[in-house]
C-alpha cells in the first residue's frame, strides 16, 4: 500500500476473526518496531507475544475489572457499552514493555520520558507494518498495568507502553474525523486557529 494511504487506512479494530497471525507476520511486525528511533539508540523496548487462550482470558478479566473501576468512579457513560470480549478472540496480543531508565540524556533537563516516547514510536511502526500485511490492530491500555505485569511475569523495573491487539478484522471501522493540522509559523500564535 502507498505510504500516505497506509497511514490513513490504519484503523483501531475492536473485533477480530480467529485466523491466527503467522510466525512470519509476527516477526515482520516485531522487526518494524525494532527500527523505531530511540534515545542513544538504546532500543529500550521488548515484546511479549500472547497467543495462549488462557493468558488472553486473564487479560480480558483484568480489562473487565478496569472497566468496572471506571464505572464505579462515575466515569463516562459510554464505558458501560465498551465490549471486552474481543480481547479473548484476538489472535495475537503484543505487549510492548520498556525500560524507563533507558531514556537517554533527557532526564538531565526535564525530559524523563525518552523510553516511553521510543516505545510509542515502536508501536506506531508495528501497527503500520501490521496494516501493510493486511492485518488490523488496536493500541489497548484499558487495564491496570500492575495486574498485567503480574499475569505476564514482567519484572518490576519494566513498564508497559500498551497491549497491541493484532489480527484479521471482523468489522469495518469508520475513520474517526481528524481536525486540520494546527501548524504555527516560527512561533506559537494563539490567534492562528
Ligand atoms: C496511548 C493510546 C491508548 C489507547 N488505548 C485504547 C484502549 O484502551 N481501548 C481502545 O479501544 N482504544 C484505545 N486507543 C485507540 C484510540 O481510541 C484510537 O486511536 C482513536 O480513537 C483514533 O482512532 P483510529 O486509531 O481508528 O484512527 C488508544 C490509543 C492510544 C494512542
mmCIF file of C-alpha atoms and ligand atoms in Angstrom:
data_model
loop_
_atom_site.group_PDB
_atom_site.id
_atom_site.type_symbol
_atom_site.label_atom_id
_atom_site.label_comp_id
_atom_site.label_asym_id
_atom_site.label_seq_id
_atom_site.Cartn_x
_atom_site.Cartn_y
_atom_site.Cartn_z
ATOM 1 C CA UNK A 1 0.000 0.000 0.000
ATOM 2 C CA UNK A 2 1.215 3.502 -0.736
ATOM 3 C CA UNK A 3 2.638 5.081 2.441
ATOM 4 C CA UNK A 4 0.290 8.036 2.936
ATOM 5 C CA UNK A 5 -2.679 5.773 2.211
ATOM 6 C CA UNK A 6 -1.360 3.239 4.736
ATOM 7 C CA UNK A 7 -1.232 5.927 7.432
ATOM 8 C CA UNK A 8 -4.849 6.879 6.797
ATOM 9 C CA UNK A 9 -6.132 3.316 6.388
ATOM 10 C CA UNK A 10 -4.730 2.099 9.718
ATOM 11 C CA UNK A 11 -7.769 1.868 11.923
ATOM 12 C CA UNK A 12 -8.287 0.828 15.535
ATOM 13 C CA UNK A 13 -10.001 -2.554 15.426
ATOM 14 C CA UNK A 14 -12.188 -3.900 18.221
ATOM 15 C CA UNK A 15 -13.423 -7.164 16.656
ATOM 16 C CA UNK A 16 -11.168 -9.869 15.207
ATOM 17 C CA UNK A 17 -11.574 -13.097 13.270
ATOM 18 C CA UNK A 18 -9.939 -16.147 14.819
ATOM 19 C CA UNK A 19 -7.452 -16.557 11.943
ATOM 20 C CA UNK A 20 -4.006 -16.901 13.577
ATOM 21 C CA UNK A 21 -1.247 -14.384 12.939
ATOM 22 C CA UNK A 22 1.609 -16.395 11.426
ATOM 23 C CA UNK A 23 5.097 -16.508 12.940
ATOM 24 C CA UNK A 24 6.375 -14.758 9.802
ATOM 25 C CA UNK A 25 3.861 -11.929 10.257
ATOM 26 C CA UNK A 26 4.768 -11.648 13.948
ATOM 27 C CA UNK A 27 8.479 -11.419 13.135
ATOM 28 C CA UNK A 28 7.860 -8.824 10.441
ATOM 29 C CA UNK A 29 5.832 -6.677 12.874
ATOM 30 C CA UNK A 30 8.453 -7.039 15.637
ATOM 31 C CA UNK A 31 11.253 -6.032 13.230
ATOM 32 C CA UNK A 32 9.328 -2.936 12.142
ATOM 33 C CA UNK A 33 9.042 -1.999 15.827
ATOM 34 C CA UNK A 34 12.747 -2.538 16.367
ATOM 35 C CA UNK A 35 13.548 0.089 13.706
ATOM 36 C CA UNK A 36 11.906 2.853 15.744
ATOM 37 C CA UNK A 37 14.121 5.745 16.821
ATOM 38 C CA UNK A 38 15.302 5.678 20.436
ATOM 39 C CA UNK A 39 17.425 7.955 22.639
ATOM 40 C CA UNK A 40 21.128 6.997 22.163
ATOM 41 C CA UNK A 41 19.802 4.069 20.096
ATOM 42 C CA UNK A 42 19.209 2.220 23.357
ATOM 43 C CA UNK A 43 16.165 0.419 21.915
ATOM 44 C CA UNK A 44 14.550 0.283 25.364
ATOM 45 C CA UNK A 45 11.609 -1.919 24.334
ATOM 46 C CA UNK A 46 10.822 -5.646 24.340
ATOM 47 C CA UNK A 47 7.731 -7.544 23.266
ATOM 48 C CA UNK A 48 5.639 -10.300 24.794
ATOM 49 C CA UNK A 49 3.596 -12.101 22.130
ATOM 50 C CA UNK A 50 0.496 -13.533 23.798
ATOM 51 C CA UNK A 51 -1.416 -16.225 21.906
ATOM 52 C CA UNK A 52 -2.301 -18.634 24.735
ATOM 53 C CA UNK A 53 -6.121 -18.595 25.212
ATOM 54 C CA UNK A 54 -5.734 -18.907 28.996
ATOM 55 C CA UNK A 55 -3.472 -15.844 29.201
ATOM 56 C CA UNK A 56 -5.753 -13.874 26.861
ATOM 57 C CA UNK A 57 -8.692 -14.773 29.121
ATOM 58 C CA UNK A 58 -6.767 -13.382 32.104
ATOM 59 C CA UNK A 59 -6.101 -10.133 30.204
ATOM 60 C CA UNK A 60 -9.785 -9.927 29.314
ATOM 61 C CA UNK A 61 -10.640 -10.428 33.008
ATOM 62 C CA UNK A 62 -8.425 -7.564 34.256
ATOM 63 C CA UNK A 63 -9.803 -5.338 31.488
ATOM 64 C CA UNK A 64 -13.366 -6.040 32.640
ATOM 65 C CA UNK A 65 -12.200 -5.171 36.165
ATOM 66 C CA UNK A 66 -10.668 -1.897 34.902
ATOM 67 C CA UNK A 67 -13.939 -1.105 33.159
ATOM 68 C CA UNK A 68 -15.839 -1.728 36.405
ATOM 69 C CA UNK A 69 -13.421 0.593 38.241
ATOM 70 C CA UNK A 70 -14.214 3.382 35.761
ATOM 71 C CA UNK A 71 -17.966 2.737 36.130
ATOM 72 C CA UNK A 72 -17.699 2.727 39.957
ATOM 73 C CA UNK A 73 -15.857 6.051 39.803
ATOM 74 C CA UNK A 74 -18.660 7.571 37.690
ATOM 75 C CA UNK A 75 -16.577 7.645 34.528
ATOM 76 C CA UNK A 76 -18.061 8.468 31.120
ATOM 77 C CA UNK A 77 -21.358 6.665 30.365
ATOM 78 C CA UNK A 78 -20.116 5.140 27.080
ATOM 79 C CA UNK A 79 -17.705 2.939 29.042
ATOM 80 C CA UNK A 80 -20.633 0.699 30.101
ATOM 81 C CA UNK A 81 -21.050 -0.310 26.455
ATOM 82 C CA UNK A 82 -17.359 -0.862 25.742
ATOM 83 C CA UNK A 83 -17.055 -4.513 24.651
ATOM 84 C CA UNK A 84 -14.275 -6.573 26.226
ATOM 85 C CA UNK A 85 -14.934 -9.960 24.621
ATOM 86 C CA UNK A 86 -12.759 -9.125 21.602
ATOM 87 C CA UNK A 87 -9.667 -9.491 23.798
ATOM 88 C CA UNK A 88 -10.109 -13.240 24.191
ATOM 89 C CA UNK A 89 -10.900 -13.544 20.456
ATOM 90 C CA UNK A 90 -7.878 -11.546 19.300
ATOM 91 C CA UNK A 91 -5.315 -13.951 17.796
ATOM 92 C CA UNK A 92 -2.237 -12.019 18.944
ATOM 93 C CA UNK A 93 -1.697 -9.552 21.769
ATOM 94 C CA UNK A 94 1.721 -7.933 21.542
ATOM 95 C CA UNK A 95 2.551 -6.360 24.871
ATOM 96 C CA UNK A 96 5.207 -3.682 24.483
ATOM 97 C CA UNK A 97 7.327 -3.189 27.584
ATOM 98 C CA UNK A 98 10.136 -0.710 28.089
ATOM 99 C CA UNK A 99 12.890 0.248 30.496
ATOM 100 C CA UNK A 100 12.208 3.794 31.695
ATOM 101 C CA UNK A 101 15.860 4.099 32.774
ATOM 102 C CA UNK A 102 16.966 3.901 29.127
ATOM 103 C CA UNK A 103 15.624 7.290 28.125
ATOM 104 C CA UNK A 104 18.898 8.881 27.030
ATOM 105 C CA UNK A 105 20.101 12.194 28.411
ATOM 106 C CA UNK A 106 16.664 13.799 28.707
ATOM 107 C CA UNK A 107 16.436 13.173 32.442
ATOM 108 C CA UNK A 108 19.203 15.791 32.911
ATOM 109 C CA UNK A 109 16.971 18.531 31.503
ATOM 110 C CA UNK A 110 13.349 17.779 32.345
ATOM 111 C CA UNK A 111 12.664 15.248 29.590
ATOM 112 C CA UNK A 112 12.249 11.999 31.537
ATOM 113 C CA UNK A 113 10.014 10.140 29.056
ATOM 114 C CA UNK A 114 12.507 9.190 26.332
ATOM 115 C CA UNK A 115 11.969 5.438 26.711
ATOM 116 C CA UNK A 116 8.173 5.725 26.593
ATOM 117 C CA UNK A 117 8.429 8.057 23.602
ATOM 118 C CA UNK A 118 10.565 5.480 21.853
ATOM 119 C CA UNK A 119 8.222 2.608 22.771
ATOM 120 C CA UNK A 120 5.359 4.674 21.343
ATOM 121 C CA UNK A 121 7.221 5.188 18.065
ATOM 122 C CA UNK A 122 7.866 1.445 18.083
ATOM 123 C CA UNK A 123 4.146 0.732 18.488
ATOM 124 C CA UNK A 124 3.212 3.019 15.606
ATOM 125 C CA UNK A 125 5.771 1.269 13.384
ATOM 126 C CA UNK A 126 4.286 -2.092 14.332
ATOM 127 C CA UNK A 127 0.704 -1.016 13.692
ATOM 128 C CA UNK A 128 1.620 0.334 10.256
ATOM 129 C CA UNK A 129 3.529 -2.845 9.419
ATOM 130 C CA UNK A 130 0.534 -4.932 10.516
ATOM 131 C CA UNK A 131 -1.697 -2.859 8.223
ATOM 132 C CA UNK A 132 0.705 -3.379 5.350
ATOM 133 C CA UNK A 133 0.387 -7.142 5.946
ATOM 134 C CA UNK A 134 -3.410 -6.873 5.702
ATOM 135 C CA UNK A 135 -3.950 -7.046 9.468
ATOM 136 C CA UNK A 136 -5.651 -4.573 11.772
ATOM 137 C CA UNK A 137 -4.615 -3.606 15.277
ATOM 138 C CA UNK A 138 -5.519 -1.736 18.439
ATOM 139 C CA UNK A 139 -3.327 0.107 20.915
ATOM 140 C CA UNK A 140 -5.021 -1.098 24.090
ATOM 141 C CA UNK A 141 -4.441 0.341 27.572
ATOM 142 C CA UNK A 142 -7.722 -0.407 29.347
ATOM 143 C CA UNK A 143 -6.206 -2.358 32.252
ATOM 144 C CA UNK A 144 -4.328 -1.824 35.480
ATOM 145 C CA UNK A 145 -0.638 -2.144 34.494
ATOM 146 C CA UNK A 146 0.288 -3.844 37.793
ATOM 147 C CA UNK A 147 -2.304 -6.536 37.122
ATOM 148 C CA UNK A 148 -0.939 -7.157 33.610
ATOM 149 C CA UNK A 149 2.643 -7.193 34.898
ATOM 150 C CA UNK A 150 1.665 -9.862 37.377
ATOM 151 C CA UNK A 151 -0.092 -12.037 34.739
ATOM 152 C CA UNK A 152 2.897 -11.843 32.362
ATOM 153 C CA UNK A 153 5.692 -12.045 34.988
ATOM 154 C CA UNK A 154 7.047 -8.685 33.833
ATOM 155 C CA UNK A 155 9.950 -7.594 36.080
ATOM 156 C CA UNK A 156 9.204 -4.737 38.478
ATOM 157 C CA UNK A 157 11.673 -2.342 36.771
ATOM 158 C CA UNK A 158 9.955 -2.528 33.355
ATOM 159 C CA UNK A 159 6.808 -0.653 32.330
ATOM 160 C CA UNK A 160 4.051 -1.312 29.808
ATOM 161 C CA UNK A 161 3.514 1.038 26.852
ATOM 162 C CA UNK A 162 0.492 -0.843 25.551
ATOM 163 C CA UNK A 163 -1.032 -4.178 24.650
ATOM 164 C CA UNK A 164 -1.315 -4.209 20.874
ATOM 165 C CA UNK A 165 -4.128 -6.369 19.568
ATOM 166 C CA UNK A 166 -3.343 -7.730 16.119
ATOM 167 C CA UNK A 167 -5.414 -9.822 13.749
ATOM 168 C CA UNK A 168 -7.718 -10.032 10.787
ATOM 169 C CA UNK A 169 -10.585 -7.579 11.322
ATOM 170 C CA UNK A 170 -14.150 -8.788 11.803
ATOM 171 C CA UNK A 171 -15.506 -5.253 11.467
ATOM 172 C CA UNK A 172 -15.324 -2.276 9.167
ATOM 173 C CA UNK A 173 -14.347 0.594 11.443
ATOM 174 C CA UNK A 174 -15.251 4.093 10.315
ATOM 175 C CA UNK A 175 -12.369 6.564 10.394
ATOM 176 C CA UNK A 176 -12.835 8.994 13.296
ATOM 177 C CA UNK A 177 -12.535 12.519 11.898
ATOM 178 C CA UNK A 178 -9.287 14.433 12.177
ATOM 179 C CA UNK A 179 -9.259 18.183 12.543
ATOM 180 C CA UNK A 180 -6.926 20.074 10.216
ATOM 181 C CA UNK A 181 -3.309 20.151 11.496
ATOM 182 C CA UNK A 182 -2.515 23.125 13.752
ATOM 183 C CA UNK A 183 0.742 24.377 12.284
ATOM 184 C CA UNK A 184 2.154 27.542 13.801
ATOM 185 C CA UNK A 185 4.687 29.551 11.840
ATOM 186 C CA UNK A 186 8.019 30.378 13.501
ATOM 187 C CA UNK A 187 6.466 30.750 16.964
ATOM 188 C CA UNK A 188 3.290 29.830 18.828
ATOM 189 C CA UNK A 189 0.419 32.083 17.840
ATOM 190 C CA UNK A 190 -2.730 31.645 19.953
ATOM 191 C CA UNK A 191 -4.817 33.504 17.356
ATOM 192 C CA UNK A 192 -3.709 31.438 14.394
ATOM 193 C CA UNK A 193 -6.659 28.988 14.556
HETATM 194 C C1 LIG B 1 -1.880 5.597 24.064
HETATM 195 C C2 LIG B 1 -3.183 5.101 23.466
HETATM 196 C C3 LIG B 1 -4.023 4.317 24.224
HETATM 197 C C4 LIG B 1 -5.212 3.804 23.677
HETATM 198 N N1 LIG B 1 -5.990 2.971 24.452
HETATM 199 C C5 LIG B 1 -7.120 2.443 23.923
HETATM 200 C C6 LIG B 1 -7.887 1.496 24.663
HETATM 201 O O1 LIG B 1 -7.561 1.127 25.787
HETATM 202 N N2 LIG B 1 -9.004 0.984 24.083
HETATM 203 C C7 LIG B 1 -9.388 1.345 22.819
HETATM 204 O O2 LIG B 1 -10.414 0.844 22.344
HETATM 205 N N3 LIG B 1 -8.678 2.231 22.083
HETATM 206 C C8 LIG B 1 -7.536 2.761 22.593
HETATM 207 N N4 LIG B 1 -6.772 3.610 21.831
HETATM 208 C C9 LIG B 1 -7.162 3.866 20.422
HETATM 209 C C10 LIG B 1 -7.829 5.217 20.203
HETATM 210 O O3 LIG B 1 -9.111 5.218 20.753
HETATM 211 C C11 LIG B 1 -7.864 5.480 18.675
HETATM 212 O O4 LIG B 1 -6.562 5.517 18.176
HETATM 213 C C12 LIG B 1 -8.553 6.808 18.325
HETATM 214 O O5 LIG B 1 -9.906 6.774 18.692
HETATM 215 C C13 LIG B 1 -8.461 7.130 16.827
HETATM 216 O O6 LIG B 1 -8.995 6.070 16.042
HETATM 217 P P1 LIG B 1 -8.120 5.345 14.918
HETATM 218 O O7 LIG B 1 -6.966 4.683 15.638
HETATM 219 O O8 LIG B 1 -9.031 4.328 14.285
HETATM 220 O O9 LIG B 1 -7.658 6.362 13.957
HETATM 221 C C14 LIG B 1 -5.586 4.128 22.346
HETATM 222 C C15 LIG B 1 -4.720 4.932 21.575
HETATM 223 C C16 LIG B 1 -3.532 5.403 22.120
HETATM 224 C C17 LIG B 1 -2.603 6.213 21.264
#
